[in-house]
mmCIF file of C-alpha atoms in Angstrom:
data_model
loop_
_atom_site.group_PDB
_atom_site.id
_atom_site.type_symbol
_atom_site.label_atom_id
_atom_site.label_comp_id
_atom_site.label_asym_id
_atom_site.label_seq_id
_atom_site.Cartn_x
_atom_site.Cartn_y
_atom_site.Cartn_z
ATOM 1 C CA MET A 195 99.385 95.433 105.186
ATOM 2 C CA ARG A 196 95.949 96.308 103.914
ATOM 3 C CA TYR A 197 94.507 99.649 105.073
ATOM 4 C CA LEU A 198 91.419 99.718 102.883
ATOM 5 C CA ASN A 199 88.614 97.360 103.782
ATOM 6 C CA GLU A 200 87.410 94.841 101.200
ATOM 7 C CA GLU A 201 84.453 96.954 100.030
ATOM 8 C CA GLU A 202 86.584 100.083 99.576
ATOM 9 C CA PHE A 203 89.223 98.154 97.667
ATOM 10 C CA LYS A 204 86.612 96.507 95.426
ATOM 11 C CA THR A 205 85.022 99.880 94.676
ATOM 12 C CA ALA A 206 88.334 101.551 93.844
ATOM 13 C CA SER A 207 89.668 98.670 91.765
ATOM 14 C CA ARG A 208 86.381 98.359 89.851
ATOM 15 C CA PHE A 209 86.626 102.096 89.122
ATOM 16 C CA LEU A 210 90.202 101.606 87.884
ATOM 17 C CA PHE A 211 89.377 98.719 85.549
ATOM 18 C CA LEU A 212 86.205 100.395 84.249
ATOM 19 C CA THR A 213 88.301 103.417 83.364
ATOM 20 C CA MET A 214 90.685 101.158 81.432
ATOM 21 C CA SER A 215 87.728 99.479 79.712
ATOM 22 C CA ILE A 216 86.367 102.852 78.593
ATOM 23 C CA VAL A 217 89.718 103.709 77.017
ATOM 24 C CA VAL A 218 89.684 100.388 75.127
ATOM 25 C CA LEU A 219 86.101 100.976 73.981
ATOM 26 C CA GLU A 220 86.911 104.502 72.772
ATOM 27 C CA GLN A 221 89.806 103.129 70.713
ATOM 28 C CA ASP A 222 87.681 100.288 69.354
ATOM 29 C CA ILE A 223 84.914 102.697 68.303
ATOM 30 C CA LYS A 224 87.440 104.753 66.350
ATOM 31 C CA ASN A 225 88.897 101.647 64.742
ATOM 32 C CA VAL A 226 85.506 100.304 63.673
ATOM 33 C CA GLU A 227 84.375 103.717 62.374
ATOM 34 C CA SER A 228 87.525 104.080 60.269
ATOM 35 C CA GLY A 229 87.751 100.368 59.420
ATOM 36 C CA ASN A 230 86.828 98.540 56.266
ATOM 37 C CA PHE A 231 83.467 97.085 57.365
ATOM 38 C CA LYS A 232 80.565 96.565 54.985
ATOM 39 C CA ILE A 233 78.044 97.438 57.695
ATOM 40 C CA LYS A 234 79.541 99.338 60.626
ATOM 41 C CA GLU A 235 76.435 100.493 62.451
ATOM 42 C CA PRO A 236 75.679 97.352 64.525
ATOM 43 C CA TYR A 237 79.259 97.164 65.801
ATOM 44 C CA VAL A 238 79.464 100.866 66.587
ATOM 45 C CA GLU A 239 76.073 100.756 68.297
ATOM 46 C CA LEU A 240 77.126 97.816 70.468
ATOM 47 C CA LEU A 241 80.411 99.456 71.412
ATOM 48 C CA ARG A 242 78.664 102.745 72.233
ATOM 49 C CA ARG A 243 76.116 100.936 74.431
ATOM 50 C CA MET A 244 78.964 99.164 76.199
ATOM 51 C CA GLU A 245 80.727 102.491 76.694
ATOM 52 C CA HIS A 246 77.522 104.037 78.038
ATOM 53 C CA GLU A 247 77.059 101.161 80.526
ATOM 54 C CA ALA A 248 80.681 101.555 81.663
ATOM 55 C CA ARG A 249 80.419 105.329 82.046
ATOM 56 C CA MET A 250 77.193 105.097 84.054
ATOM 57 C CA GLU A 251 78.660 102.538 86.426
ATOM 58 C CA ARG A 252 81.903 104.512 86.745
ATOM 59 C CA LYS A 253 79.928 107.654 87.551
ATOM 60 C CA ASN A 254 78.182 105.825 90.420
ATOM 61 C CA LEU A 255 81.495 104.426 91.650
ATOM 62 C CA GLN A 256 82.978 107.920 91.509
ATOM 63 C CA LYS A 257 80.209 109.199 93.787
ATOM 64 C CA GLN A 258 80.824 106.359 96.240
ATOM 65 C CA MET A 259 84.552 107.032 96.172
ATOM 66 C CA LYS A 260 84.025 110.708 96.836
ATOM 67 C CA GLN A 261 81.754 109.923 99.808
ATOM 68 C CA LYS A 262 84.335 107.492 101.216
ATOM 69 C CA ASN A 263 87.258 109.779 100.334
ATOM 70 C CA LEU A 264 88.910 107.151 98.095
ATOM 71 C CA GLN A 265 91.315 107.783 95.245
ATOM 72 C CA VAL A 266 93.304 105.691 92.762
ATOM 73 C CA ILE A 267 96.451 107.199 91.276
ATOM 74 C CA PHE A 268 98.630 105.731 88.544
ATOM 75 C CA ILE A 269 102.301 105.543 89.608
ATOM 76 C CA GLN A 270 104.254 103.683 86.932
ATOM 77 C CA LYS A 271 104.222 100.971 84.312
ATOM 78 C CA ASN A 272 106.931 98.766 82.888
ATOM 79 C CA ASP A 273 106.887 95.745 80.590
ATOM 80 C CA THR A 274 105.682 93.442 83.363
ATOM 81 C CA PHE A 275 103.799 95.410 86.025
ATOM 82 C CA SER A 276 101.676 98.520 86.505
ATOM 83 C CA THR A 277 101.604 100.199 89.902
ATOM 84 C CA TYR A 278 98.725 102.185 91.381
ATOM 85 C CA LEU A 279 98.324 104.047 94.646
ATOM 86 C CA PHE A 280 95.037 103.578 96.524
ATOM 87 C CA LEU A 281 94.275 106.363 98.996
ATOM 88 C CA GLY A 282 91.642 106.093 101.711
ATOM 89 C CA ASN A 283 91.052 106.551 105.416
ATOM 90 C CA GLY A 284 94.177 108.700 105.598
ATOM 91 C CA TYR A 285 96.299 105.776 104.391
ATOM 92 C CA GLU A 286 98.164 104.961 101.215
ATOM 93 C CA GLU A 287 98.257 101.478 99.764
ATOM 94 C CA GLU A 288 100.412 100.644 96.740
ATOM 95 C CA LYS A 289 99.203 97.820 94.501
ATOM 96 C CA ARG A 290 101.183 96.227 91.671
ATOM 97 C CA TYR A 291 99.279 94.440 88.917
ATOM 98 C CA PHE A 292 100.774 91.973 86.454
ATOM 99 C CA ASN A 293 100.019 93.501 83.033
ATOM 100 C CA PRO A 294 98.559 90.290 81.540
ATOM 101 C CA ALA A 295 96.272 90.091 84.589
ATOM 102 C CA ILE A 296 95.099 93.656 83.895
ATOM 103 C CA ARG A 297 94.348 92.668 80.325
ATOM 104 C CA LYS A 298 92.325 89.670 81.521
ATOM 105 C CA LYS A 299 90.354 91.791 84.005
ATOM 106 C CA VAL A 300 89.550 94.357 81.318
ATOM 107 C CA GLN A 301 88.586 91.576 78.898
ATOM 108 C CA ASN A 302 86.202 90.085 81.451
ATOM 109 C CA LEU A 303 84.705 93.516 82.083
ATOM 110 C CA LEU A 304 84.188 93.956 78.347
ATOM 111 C CA TYR A 305 82.311 90.653 78.212
ATOM 112 C CA GLU A 306 80.155 91.792 81.114
ATOM 113 C CA LEU A 307 79.479 95.156 79.445
ATOM 114 C CA MET A 308 78.678 93.416 76.162
ATOM 115 C CA TYR A 309 76.150 91.178 77.895
ATOM 116 C CA ARG A 310 74.511 94.175 79.581
ATOM 117 C CA ALA A 311 74.455 96.173 76.350
ATOM 118 C CA MET A 312 72.874 93.282 74.431
ATOM 119 C CA LYS A 313 70.344 92.748 77.197
ATOM 120 C CA THR A 314 69.214 96.386 77.050
ATOM 121 C CA ARG A 315 69.019 96.144 73.247
ATOM 122 C CA ARG A 316 66.687 93.110 73.393
ATOM 123 C CA ASN A 317 64.496 94.815 75.981
ATOM 124 C CA GLY A 318 64.005 97.713 73.598
ATOM 125 C CA ALA A 319 65.867 100.270 75.685
#
């Protein structure tokens, strides 16, 4: 049974996947900085812009979640599934995600963040 409404669930799950995306971006920045690239700066700049976009959106989502008294808590992970607890409206809702589906969601978010970062770069921001 679903206790969170669609908007609350979308907000909380977007927050969750943005958080995962930020972790991936942080790792990628370290890998590029320490990697054997002839010219690292454009890659690092793009990754940092993507990270900035993700952090700004996550900050806004965090405010919304605080106002709506929503939380997402990691419970467990195995080879196949990761489980998270969504808290809101005095209810708890457990959600299991197939790990390859998580990877796909994060990948799609990275594409979205890349597009936004490139768009701000072209606009001179």
